[in-house]
Short mmCIF file of C-alpha atoms in Angstrom, two decimals:
data_model
loop_
_atom_site.label_atom_id
_atom_site.label_comp_id
_atom_site.label_asym_id
_atom_site.label_seq_id
_atom_site.Cartn_x
_atom_site.Cartn_y
_atom_site.Cartn_z
CA MET A 29 62.36 -25.58 101.79
CA MET A 30 61.32 -28.73 103.66
CA SER A 31 59.51 -31.57 101.92
CA VAL A 32 55.79 -31.52 102.57
CA VAL A 33 55.62 -35.28 102.78
CA THR A 34 58.57 -35.96 105.01
CA ASP A 35 58.95 -32.83 107.10
CA SER A 36 55.48 -31.39 107.54
CA PRO A 37 53.51 -32.51 110.60
CA VAL A 38 50.38 -31.89 108.58
CA HIS A 39 50.05 -34.22 105.59
CA SER A 40 46.45 -33.30 104.68
CA SER A 41 44.24 -30.26 104.92
CA SER A 42 42.94 -31.48 108.28
CA SER A 43 44.32 -30.45 111.65
CA ASP A 44 43.62 -34.01 112.79
CA ASP A 45 47.00 -35.12 111.36
CA PHE A 46 48.69 -32.59 113.59
CA ILE A 47 47.31 -34.41 116.62
CA ALA A 48 48.66 -37.72 115.34
CA PHE A 49 52.04 -36.09 114.77
CA LEU A 50 52.21 -34.65 118.26
CA ASP A 51 51.01 -37.81 119.94
CA ALA A 52 53.57 -39.92 118.10
CA ALA A 53 56.47 -37.50 118.47
CA LEU A 54 55.85 -36.57 122.08
CA ASP A 55 54.15 -39.80 123.21
CA ALA A 56 51.89 -37.50 125.21
CA ASN A 57 48.20 -38.24 124.75
CA SER A 58 47.57 -36.66 128.13
CA PRO A 59 47.83 -32.86 128.39
CA ASP A 60 49.13 -33.34 131.96
CA ALA A 61 52.27 -35.26 131.03
CA SER A 62 54.90 -35.38 133.76
CA SER A 63 58.20 -33.58 133.61
CA ASP A 64 59.98 -36.95 133.46
CA LYS A 65 58.02 -37.78 130.36
CA GLU A 66 58.92 -34.44 128.85
CA ASP A 67 62.59 -35.15 129.58
CA GLY A 68 62.21 -38.49 127.80
CA ASN A 69 60.57 -36.80 124.86
CA GLN A 70 63.37 -34.28 124.76
CA ASP A 71 65.95 -37.09 124.52
CA GLU A 72 63.92 -38.67 121.74
CA PHE A 73 63.77 -35.39 119.85
CA GLU A 74 67.48 -34.82 120.23
CA SER A 75 68.32 -38.26 118.86
CA VAL A 76 65.79 -38.27 116.02
CA ARG A 77 65.01 -34.69 115.04
CA ILE A 78 68.43 -33.01 115.02
CA LYS A 79 69.58 -33.24 111.45
CA ARG A 80 73.17 -33.69 110.53
CA ARG A 81 74.69 -33.32 107.13
CA LYS A 82 77.84 -35.32 106.41
CA PHE A 83 80.34 -34.26 103.85
CA GLU A 84 82.16 -36.91 101.87
CA SER A 85 85.74 -37.22 102.89
CA VAL A 86 88.35 -36.48 100.35
CA GLU A 87 90.31 -39.63 99.68
CA GLU A 88 93.63 -39.37 101.40
CA THR A 89 96.74 -39.82 99.39
CA GLU A 90 99.79 -41.12 101.16
CA GLY A 91 101.79 -38.31 102.74
CA SER A 92 99.50 -35.56 101.46
CA THR A 93 97.61 -34.67 104.69
CA SER A 94 99.05 -33.60 108.01
CA GLU A 95 97.57 -34.63 111.34
CA GLY A 96 96.38 -31.05 111.91
CA THR A 97 94.56 -30.99 108.59
CA LYS A 98 92.93 -34.35 109.41
CA GLU A 99 91.60 -32.94 112.68
CA ARG A 100 90.17 -29.89 110.92
CA ASN A 101 88.50 -32.13 108.30
CA LEU A 102 87.01 -34.24 111.09
CA GLU A 103 85.61 -31.15 112.84
CA ALA A 104 84.07 -29.95 109.58
CA SER A 105 82.68 -33.34 108.56
CA VAL A 106 79.52 -32.87 110.66
CA GLU A 107 77.36 -29.77 110.54
CA VAL A 108 74.34 -29.31 112.82
CA ASP A 109 71.32 -27.40 111.55
CA VAL A 110 70.10 -24.87 114.11
CA CYS A 111 66.41 -25.39 114.99
CA THR A 112 64.24 -22.31 114.46
CA HIS A 113 61.68 -23.57 117.02
CA PRO A 114 58.60 -23.34 114.75
CA GLY A 115 56.28 -24.09 117.64
CA SER A 116 56.05 -25.45 121.14
CA PHE A 117 54.09 -28.01 123.07
CA GLY A 118 54.14 -27.64 126.83
CA HIS A 119 57.13 -25.24 126.56
CA MET A 120 59.04 -27.81 124.48
CA CYS A 121 59.95 -27.27 120.84
CA ILE A 122 57.87 -29.52 118.59
CA ARG A 123 60.87 -30.10 116.32
CA CYS A 124 63.99 -30.43 118.46
CA GLY A 125 62.52 -30.99 121.91
CA GLN A 126 64.45 -28.14 123.56
CA LYS A 127 62.85 -26.48 126.58
CA LEU A 128 61.72 -22.97 125.66
CA ASP A 129 61.09 -19.89 127.79
CA GLY A 130 58.01 -17.70 127.45
CA ASP A 131 54.73 -18.10 125.59
CA SER A 132 55.45 -16.71 122.15
CA GLY A 133 53.40 -17.64 119.12
CA VAL A 134 49.69 -18.23 118.50
CA THR A 135 47.86 -20.77 120.66
CA PHE A 136 46.16 -23.67 118.88
CA GLY A 137 44.69 -25.33 121.95
CA TYR A 138 41.75 -26.77 120.03
CA ILE A 139 44.20 -28.91 118.04
CA HIS A 140 46.23 -29.98 121.07
CA LYS A 141 46.30 -28.48 124.55
CA GLY A 142 49.47 -26.46 125.06
CA LEU A 143 50.28 -26.15 121.33
CA ARG A 144 51.72 -22.85 120.08
CA LEU A 145 52.95 -22.07 116.59
CA GLN A 146 55.13 -19.25 115.30
CA ASP A 147 54.00 -17.05 112.40
CA GLU A 148 56.43 -18.58 109.91
CA GLU A 149 55.25 -22.10 110.73
CA ILE A 150 51.59 -21.05 110.53
CA SER A 151 52.25 -19.59 107.10
CA ARG A 152 53.98 -22.78 105.97
CA LEU A 153 51.16 -24.98 107.24
CA ARG A 154 48.59 -22.80 105.52
CA ASP A 155 50.49 -23.09 102.25
CA THR A 156 50.55 -26.86 102.69
CA ASP A 157 46.85 -26.89 103.53
CA MET A 158 46.06 -24.81 100.44
CA LYS A 159 47.92 -27.19 98.12
CA ASN A 160 46.19 -30.23 99.56
CA LEU A 161 42.77 -28.59 99.48
CA LEU A 162 43.11 -27.69 95.82
CA LEU A 163 44.25 -31.20 94.95
CA ARG A 164 41.12 -32.54 96.63
CA LYS A 165 38.93 -29.83 95.08
CA LYS A 166 37.90 -28.46 98.46
CA LEU A 167 37.75 -25.12 100.31
CA ASN A 168 37.48 -24.31 104.02
CA LEU A 169 34.10 -23.60 105.61
CA VAL A 170 33.87 -22.10 109.12
CA LEU A 171 30.45 -22.69 110.70
CA ASP A 172 28.85 -20.91 113.61
CA LEU A 173 26.65 -22.96 115.95
CA ASP A 174 23.86 -20.96 117.56
CA HIS A 175 21.19 -19.62 115.18
CA THR A 176 23.12 -21.19 112.31
CA LEU A 177 23.25 -24.98 112.75
CA LEU A 178 21.19 -25.24 115.92
CA ASN A 179 19.45 -23.35 118.72
CA SER A 180 20.04 -23.89 122.43
CA THR A 181 18.46 -22.55 125.60
CA HIS A 182 18.81 -23.19 129.31
CA LEU A 183 15.90 -25.16 130.72
CA VAL A 184 15.02 -22.38 133.16
CA HIS A 185 14.58 -19.97 130.25
CA LEU A 186 11.83 -21.96 128.54
CA SER A 187 8.64 -19.95 128.41
CA SER A 188 5.31 -21.39 129.50
CA GLU A 189 4.44 -21.87 125.83
CA GLU A 190 7.62 -23.89 125.28
CA LEU A 191 7.27 -26.34 128.19
CA HIS A 192 5.69 -28.90 125.87
CA LEU A 193 9.20 -29.52 124.50
CA HIS A 194 10.07 -31.53 127.63
CA THR A 195 7.87 -34.37 126.37
CA GLN A 196 9.17 -34.27 122.79
CA THR A 197 12.91 -34.76 123.22
CA ASP A 198 14.81 -37.47 121.35
CA SER A 199 17.09 -40.12 122.78
CA LEU A 200 20.75 -39.34 123.35
CA GLY A 201 21.46 -43.01 122.70
CA ASP A 202 21.52 -42.46 118.95
CA VAL A 203 21.58 -38.74 118.24
CA SER A 204 21.75 -39.32 114.49
CA LYS A 205 18.05 -40.15 114.55
CA GLY A 206 16.90 -37.10 116.49
CA SER A 207 16.86 -33.32 116.44
CA LEU A 208 15.64 -32.18 119.89
CA PHE A 209 17.79 -33.07 122.90
CA LYS A 210 17.69 -32.39 126.61
CA LEU A 211 21.20 -32.20 128.08
CA GLU A 212 20.48 -32.61 131.78
CA HIS A 213 24.12 -32.29 132.83
CA MET A 214 24.25 -28.89 131.15
CA HIS A 215 20.70 -27.87 132.18
CA MET A 216 20.10 -27.15 128.53
CA MET A 217 17.90 -28.06 125.59
CA THR A 218 19.18 -28.03 122.01
CA LYS A 219 17.25 -28.15 118.74
CA LEU A 220 19.09 -28.94 115.51
CA ARG A 221 17.82 -26.93 112.56
CA PRO A 222 15.87 -28.78 109.89
CA PHE A 223 18.03 -29.94 106.98
CA VAL A 224 21.23 -29.63 109.04
CA ARG A 225 22.32 -33.27 108.60
CA THR A 226 21.82 -33.12 104.83
CA PHE A 227 23.58 -29.77 104.79
CA LEU A 228 26.65 -31.15 106.60
CA LYS A 229 26.79 -34.30 104.47
CA GLU A 230 26.71 -32.40 101.18
CA ALA A 231 28.91 -29.54 102.36
CA ASN A 232 31.53 -32.08 103.48
CA GLU A 233 32.02 -33.10 99.86
CA MET A 234 33.10 -29.56 98.97
CA PHE A 235 34.68 -28.21 102.17
CA GLU A 236 36.90 -28.93 105.13
CA MET A 237 34.59 -27.77 107.91
CA TYR A 238 35.33 -26.06 111.21
CA ILE A 239 32.97 -25.21 114.06
CA TYR A 240 33.65 -21.76 115.53
CA THR A 241 31.42 -20.59 118.38
CA MET A 242 31.53 -17.91 121.04
CA GLY A 243 30.26 -20.53 123.48
CA ASP A 244 32.76 -22.14 125.83
CA ARG A 245 34.69 -25.28 124.90
CA PRO A 246 32.56 -27.85 126.82
CA TYR A 247 29.46 -26.51 125.05
CA ALA A 248 31.18 -26.55 121.65
CA LEU A 249 32.25 -30.18 122.06
CA GLU A 250 28.78 -31.29 123.19
CA MET A 251 27.20 -29.63 120.18
CA ALA A 252 29.77 -31.22 117.88
CA LYS A 253 28.74 -34.65 119.22
CA LEU A 254 25.10 -33.95 118.35
CA LEU A 255 25.92 -32.71 114.87
CA ASP A 256 28.70 -35.14 114.06
CA PRO A 257 28.32 -38.28 116.22
CA GLN A 258 30.65 -40.33 114.01
CA GLY A 259 33.40 -37.69 113.85
CA GLU A 260 33.16 -37.48 110.06
CA TYR A 261 33.06 -33.72 109.64
CA PHE A 262 34.82 -31.81 112.41
CA ASN A 263 36.83 -34.05 114.74
CA ALA A 264 39.57 -31.73 116.05
CA LYS A 265 38.37 -28.69 114.13
CA VAL A 266 36.14 -27.31 116.90
CA ILE A 267 37.02 -23.77 117.99
CA SER A 268 35.40 -22.04 120.97
CA ARG A 269 35.76 -18.64 122.61
CA ASP A 270 38.38 -20.24 124.87
CA ASP A 271 40.59 -20.85 121.83
CA GLY A 272 40.45 -17.40 120.24
CA THR A 273 43.19 -14.80 120.51
CA GLN A 274 40.78 -11.85 120.69
CA LYS A 275 38.29 -11.41 123.51
CA HIS A 276 34.60 -11.51 122.50
CA GLN A 277 35.57 -11.66 118.84
CA LYS A 278 36.17 -14.36 116.27
CA GLY A 279 39.32 -14.32 114.19
CA LEU A 280 40.73 -16.46 111.41
CA ASP A 281 44.20 -16.38 112.95
CA VAL A 282 43.45 -19.70 114.68
CA VAL A 283 42.23 -21.38 111.49
CA LEU A 284 44.96 -23.23 109.60
CA GLY A 285 43.68 -22.18 106.20
CA GLN A 286 44.50 -19.41 103.75
CA ASP A 287 42.03 -16.49 103.86
CA SER A 288 41.63 -16.83 100.09
CA ALA A 289 40.12 -20.29 100.57
CA VAL A 290 37.92 -19.73 103.66
CA LEU A 291 34.17 -19.17 103.74
CA ILE A 292 32.32 -18.24 106.95
CA LEU A 293 28.68 -19.04 107.70
CA ASP A 294 27.36 -17.08 110.68
CA ASP A 295 24.03 -15.81 111.97
CA THR A 296 22.62 -12.30 111.81
CA GLU A 297 21.02 -10.01 114.36
CA HIS A 298 18.13 -9.01 112.10
CA GLN A 299 14.84 -10.90 112.08
CA PHE A 300 13.38 -9.38 108.90
CA GLY A 301 10.00 -8.58 110.47
CA PHE A 302 9.09 -12.21 111.14
CA ASN A 303 6.94 -13.00 114.18
CA CYS A 304 8.96 -12.34 117.32
CA LYS A 305 7.63 -15.47 119.02
CA SER A 306 9.90 -18.51 118.85
CA LEU A 307 8.99 -21.35 116.51
CA ALA A 308 8.65 -23.55 119.60
CA GLU A 309 6.00 -21.21 121.00
CA LEU A 310 4.22 -21.30 117.65
CA LYS A 311 4.57 -25.11 117.59
CA SER A 312 6.03 -24.79 114.13
CA ASP A 313 9.39 -25.20 112.43
CA GLU A 314 11.39 -24.16 109.38
CA ASP A 315 10.67 -25.82 106.09
CA GLU A 316 13.08 -28.71 105.50
CA THR A 317 13.60 -28.08 101.80
CA ASP A 318 13.02 -24.34 101.59
CA GLY A 319 14.59 -23.13 104.83
CA ALA A 320 17.71 -21.06 105.36
CA LEU A 321 20.21 -23.93 105.35
CA SER A 322 18.79 -25.35 102.13
CA LYS A 323 19.10 -21.96 100.45
CA ILE A 324 22.62 -21.40 101.77
CA LEU A 325 23.73 -24.84 100.56
CA LYS A 326 22.74 -23.81 97.03
CA VAL A 327 24.88 -20.69 97.38
CA LEU A 328 27.83 -22.74 98.64
CA LYS A 329 27.52 -25.12 95.71
CA GLN A 330 27.50 -22.16 93.34
CA VAL A 331 30.61 -20.69 95.00
CA HIS A 332 32.42 -24.03 94.82
CA CYS A 333 31.49 -24.57 91.17
CA THR A 334 32.55 -21.05 90.19
CA PHE A 335 35.86 -21.29 92.05
CA PHE A 336 36.95 -24.63 90.58
CA ASP A 337 35.16 -24.90 87.23
CA LYS A 338 34.36 -21.46 85.83
CA LEU A 339 37.34 -19.22 86.54
CA GLN A 340 40.04 -19.09 83.89
CA ASP A 341 43.07 -17.96 85.87
CA ASP A 342 45.60 -20.18 87.62
CA LEU A 343 43.99 -22.21 90.43
CA VAL A 344 46.55 -21.18 93.05
CA VAL A 345 45.84 -17.46 92.65
CA ARG A 346 42.05 -17.72 92.84
CA ASP A 347 40.36 -16.05 95.80
CA VAL A 348 37.02 -17.28 97.13
CA ARG A 349 36.31 -13.80 98.51
CA GLN A 350 36.21 -12.43 94.98
CA VAL A 351 33.90 -15.24 93.91
CA LEU A 352 31.61 -14.46 96.84
CA SER A 353 31.61 -10.75 96.02
CA SER A 354 30.78 -11.44 92.38
CA LEU A 355 27.87 -13.75 93.25
CA ARG A 356 26.51 -11.31 95.82
CA SER A 357 26.51 -8.52 93.25
CA GLU A 358 23.94 -10.46 91.22
CA VAL A 359 21.29 -10.66 93.98
CA LEU A 360 19.73 -7.22 93.42
CA ASN A 361 21.18 -6.55 90.00
CA GLY A 362 18.82 -4.30 88.02
CA CYS A 363 17.16 -2.78 91.10
CA VAL A 364 17.27 1.03 91.38
CA ILE A 365 16.55 2.15 94.94
CA VAL A 366 15.64 5.40 96.65
CA PHE A 367 15.46 5.54 100.45
CA SER A 368 12.87 7.52 102.36
CA ARG A 369 12.77 8.32 106.07
CA ILE A 370 15.34 5.76 107.13
CA PHE A 371 16.93 6.30 110.53
CA HIS A 372 20.10 8.30 109.87
CA GLY A 373 22.40 5.79 111.58
CA ALA A 374 20.99 2.84 109.62
CA LEU A 375 21.06 4.42 106.16
CA PRO A 376 24.79 3.98 105.33
CA ALA A 377 24.72 0.29 106.23
CA LEU A 378 21.55 -0.33 104.21
CA ARG A 379 22.92 1.52 101.21
CA LYS A 380 26.20 -0.39 101.33
CA MET A 381 24.35 -3.70 101.67
CA ALA A 382 22.14 -2.93 98.67
CA GLU A 383 25.08 -1.81 96.51
CA GLN A 384 27.09 -4.92 97.40
CA MET A 385 24.16 -6.95 96.06
CA GLY A 386 24.29 -5.05 92.77
CA ALA A 387 21.56 -2.46 93.31
CA THR A 388 21.92 1.17 92.21
CA CYS A 389 21.09 3.64 94.98
CA LEU A 390 19.88 7.17 94.11
CA THR A 391 19.07 10.15 96.29
CA GLU A 392 16.28 11.60 94.13
CA LEU A 393 13.28 10.15 92.33
CA GLU A 394 13.41 9.51 88.59
CA PRO A 395 11.65 7.15 86.17
CA SER A 396 14.38 4.49 86.41
CA VAL A 397 13.67 3.89 90.13
CA THR A 398 12.22 0.43 90.76
CA HIS A 399 12.00 0.41 94.57
CA VAL A 400 11.36 2.97 97.29
CA VAL A 401 12.61 1.63 100.62
CA ALA A 402 10.91 3.37 103.53
CA THR A 403 9.55 3.02 107.06
CA ASP A 404 6.68 5.46 106.54
CA ALA A 405 4.10 5.06 103.77
CA GLY A 406 3.06 8.70 104.09
CA THR A 407 6.22 10.39 102.83
CA GLU A 408 6.32 12.14 99.47
CA LYS A 409 8.60 9.47 97.98
CA SER A 410 6.40 6.68 99.32
CA ARG A 411 3.28 8.24 97.78
CA TRP A 412 5.15 8.64 94.49
CA ALA A 413 6.01 4.93 94.50
CA VAL A 414 2.34 3.99 94.91
CA LYS A 415 1.22 6.47 92.23
CA GLU A 416 3.88 5.34 89.72
CA ASN A 417 3.29 1.65 90.45
CA LYS A 418 6.78 1.16 91.90
CA PHE A 419 7.66 -1.23 94.71
CA LEU A 420 7.29 0.33 98.19
CA VAL A 421 9.05 -1.99 100.65
CA HIS A 422 10.36 -2.02 104.20
CA PRO A 423 14.18 -1.99 104.75
CA ARG A 424 13.91 -5.60 105.90
CA TRP A 425 13.49 -6.52 102.22
CA ILE A 426 17.14 -5.62 101.71
CA GLU A 427 18.23 -7.37 104.91
CA ALA A 428 16.40 -10.56 103.97
CA ALA A 429 17.94 -10.60 100.49
CA ASN A 430 21.35 -10.23 102.09
CA TYR A 431 20.64 -13.07 104.53
CA PHE A 432 19.29 -15.53 101.96
CA TRP A 433 21.56 -14.43 99.10
CA GLN A 434 18.43 -14.23 97.01
CA LYS A 435 16.04 -11.48 95.97
CA GLN A 436 12.92 -11.80 98.10
CA PRO A 437 9.28 -11.40 96.97
CA GLU A 438 8.40 -7.74 97.44
CA GLU A 439 4.85 -8.59 98.49
CA ASN A 440 6.22 -10.07 101.72
CA PHE A 441 7.67 -6.68 102.65
CA PHE A 442 5.12 -4.20 101.29
CA LEU A 443 4.83 -1.03 103.36
CA LYS A 444 1.23 -0.22 104.17
CA LYS A 445 -0.36 2.91 105.55
CA LYS A 446 -0.97 2.74 109.27
#
């Protein structure tokens, strides 16, 4: 077992230290380093990284050792550890510098172009990351960009009702003071969501944060500059679709954190019945203190507090997924739901969502029912709900509760007769 301090290229829970390690060890800040430079790096690795263990010589007594025995002792006095090649950088082992064939391992190009790590090394680094996170009382938080932290659109896609935005953009000279930016070189306009800077500042105290977007890498880096101009939050932890191992799909295999300590904040397809026009077209915006990010920050604080301060078991065996599941089960706790005339394909997902939030779902009406969830106010079950003074709500009531991690006012989702 290697020492974390002396042998691990990652000395904190941040992948930024890995960059420093590679730059120092390989002297290769440029991803296009020449083959001569690689040869020089290989010599350096061979002289510095190959470990040798010397055995103490047994003190010779006069006449007790033959020349042949001396030769054998000399051959055995040095033993070379065989490198397991935990990863590669530009087809060169990151530990011993040996040239390697093939492209085995998982690519971590967002940390350093050309970096690949083997499963055993990834596991070791994740264990190291976990220990350091817990010491600093932090967890990992993976953040989506679009519809989560910001919204972007190509300039040509602005509707006639959104053209007024051209005259309201903020300066790119100091992005920390603005929220609406026109990126001419990308033919794009980006709007940061209200509360996002406060969200990032407070979340940074509890989490090591990653950006993970299905946008390409140039877009991801530009957005990171708008959100984090001083490089305080993300730095090298910006993952794009170009860095993933699965096409058109995000995966935690490229995140150097244990699954038991990773939270993911992503957007949702559902709009919960809100006006389909954009906020820009309505010349409106989310509420700074009561918007989605403000609500989610409260949930994250609750998760962090529960994980570190309320659980009784050993810290190293705690799992943030269980904490999340427990908190979610409180959202609709006490609600007894019956569904009526829900599209067959949507019903299983809605039922599962409601049950995960602590609701009890029944198939038949009975006095304990508190909510009838329907799309038609004229069904028998819907009429019963009105007669018995029960809540009659649209399915979006469940979806909104799931999105905000909070039971929503039923009056905002009442189902009325057409």
